[in-house]
Amino acid sequence: MKRYGHGLVLGKFYPPHAGHHHLVETARDRCERLTVLVCAASVESVPLADRVAWMREAHPDVTVVGAVDDTHMDVHDPAVWDAHMAVFTAAV
């Protein structure tokens, strides 16, 4: 039996690298099910669809979803964090 029920890995995967894959594999090994949330801003040079496809190909045994998050970054503003959380929640 695995230690956790449902795990979540969130990242930009811009692009995905060995560390990202290790994180996903470790989480997968410890969770009954795992969701990977790929986030991207619409202005980034590598499209969200490509990153989602890469992660799905590398990790076919987990759920991979994508979300565009164009909310600006401000770690000191709770309203900005709430906006990011709304994107994350809608995606999963």
Short mmCIF file of C-alpha atoms in Angstrom, two decimals:
data_model
loop_
_atom_site.label_atom_id
_atom_site.label_comp_id
_atom_site.label_asym_id
_atom_site.label_seq_id
_atom_site.Cartn_x
_atom_site.Cartn_y
_atom_site.Cartn_z
CA MET A 1 0.00 0.00 0.00
CA LYS A 2 1.23 3.46 -0.88
CA ARG A 3 1.58 6.16 1.73
CA TYR A 4 -0.60 8.86 0.11
CA GLY A 5 -3.92 8.77 -1.70
CA HIS A 6 -3.71 11.52 -4.30
CA GLY A 7 -0.56 13.51 -4.97
CA LEU A 8 -0.06 16.71 -6.95
CA VAL A 9 3.10 17.88 -8.69
CA LEU A 10 2.92 21.41 -10.07
CA GLY A 11 5.48 22.96 -12.38
CA LYS A 12 6.21 24.84 -15.56
CA PHE A 13 8.39 22.08 -17.05
CA TYR A 14 9.96 24.75 -19.27
CA PRO A 15 11.38 22.36 -20.52
CA PRO A 16 11.13 19.19 -18.46
CA HIS A 17 14.49 17.84 -17.29
CA ALA A 18 15.85 14.90 -15.28
CA GLY A 19 15.07 16.57 -11.95
CA HIS A 20 11.43 17.06 -12.94
CA HIS A 21 11.15 13.44 -14.02
CA HIS A 22 12.74 12.24 -10.78
CA LEU A 23 10.24 14.31 -8.79
CA VAL A 24 7.28 12.85 -10.71
CA GLU A 25 8.58 9.28 -10.42
CA THR A 26 9.19 9.67 -6.69
CA ALA A 27 5.70 11.08 -6.15
CA ARG A 28 4.18 8.34 -8.30
CA ASP A 29 5.89 5.67 -6.22
CA ARG A 30 4.42 7.13 -3.01
CA CYS A 31 0.87 7.93 -4.15
CA GLU A 32 -2.10 5.78 -5.13
CA ARG A 33 -2.71 8.27 -7.93
CA LEU A 34 -0.81 11.31 -9.10
CA THR A 35 -1.77 14.43 -11.01
CA VAL A 36 0.89 16.55 -12.71
CA LEU A 37 -0.22 20.13 -13.38
CA VAL A 38 1.77 21.87 -16.10
CA CYS A 39 1.40 25.66 -15.93
CA ALA A 40 2.44 28.16 -18.57
CA ALA A 41 2.03 31.83 -19.35
CA SER A 42 0.61 32.54 -22.79
CA VAL A 43 3.70 34.60 -23.73
CA GLU A 44 6.25 31.82 -23.13
CA SER A 45 8.16 30.49 -26.13
CA VAL A 46 7.44 26.78 -25.55
CA PRO A 47 3.68 26.17 -25.89
CA LEU A 48 1.75 24.60 -23.04
CA ALA A 49 0.48 21.83 -25.34
CA ASP A 50 4.05 20.73 -26.10
CA ARG A 51 4.98 20.58 -22.41
CA VAL A 52 1.84 18.62 -21.54
CA ALA A 53 2.56 16.18 -24.38
CA TRP A 54 6.17 15.70 -23.25
CA MET A 55 5.10 14.97 -19.68
CA ARG A 56 2.34 12.58 -20.80
CA GLU A 57 4.81 10.72 -23.01
CA ALA A 58 7.37 10.45 -20.21
CA HIS A 59 4.81 9.52 -17.54
CA PRO A 60 1.92 7.61 -19.13
CA ASP A 61 0.85 6.16 -15.78
CA VAL A 62 -0.08 9.53 -14.20
CA THR A 63 -2.68 12.15 -15.02
CA VAL A 64 -1.13 15.19 -16.71
CA VAL A 65 -3.19 18.37 -17.15
CA GLY A 66 -2.26 21.85 -18.31
CA ALA A 67 -3.32 25.37 -17.43
CA VAL A 68 -2.50 28.82 -18.73
CA ASP A 69 -1.74 31.15 -15.83
CA ASP A 70 -1.13 34.73 -16.89
CA THR A 71 -1.42 36.09 -13.36
CA HIS A 72 1.65 38.16 -12.48
CA MET A 73 3.96 37.06 -9.68
CA ASP A 74 3.86 38.84 -6.33
CA VAL A 75 4.72 36.66 -3.35
CA HIS A 76 3.62 39.38 -0.92
CA ASP A 77 0.06 39.83 -2.23
CA PRO A 78 -2.51 37.29 -1.00
CA ALA A 79 -4.92 38.31 -3.78
CA VAL A 80 -2.35 37.28 -6.39
CA TRP A 81 -1.88 33.91 -4.67
CA ASP A 82 -5.68 33.48 -4.66
CA ALA A 83 -5.72 34.15 -8.42
CA HIS A 84 -3.04 31.49 -9.00
CA MET A 85 -4.95 29.04 -6.79
CA ALA A 86 -8.11 29.62 -8.82
CA VAL A 87 -6.23 28.60 -11.98
CA PHE A 88 -4.78 25.52 -10.29
CA THR A 89 -8.13 24.47 -8.84
CA ALA A 90 -9.94 24.86 -12.16
CA ALA A 91 -7.30 22.74 -13.91
CA VAL A 92 -7.49 19.77 -11.59
#
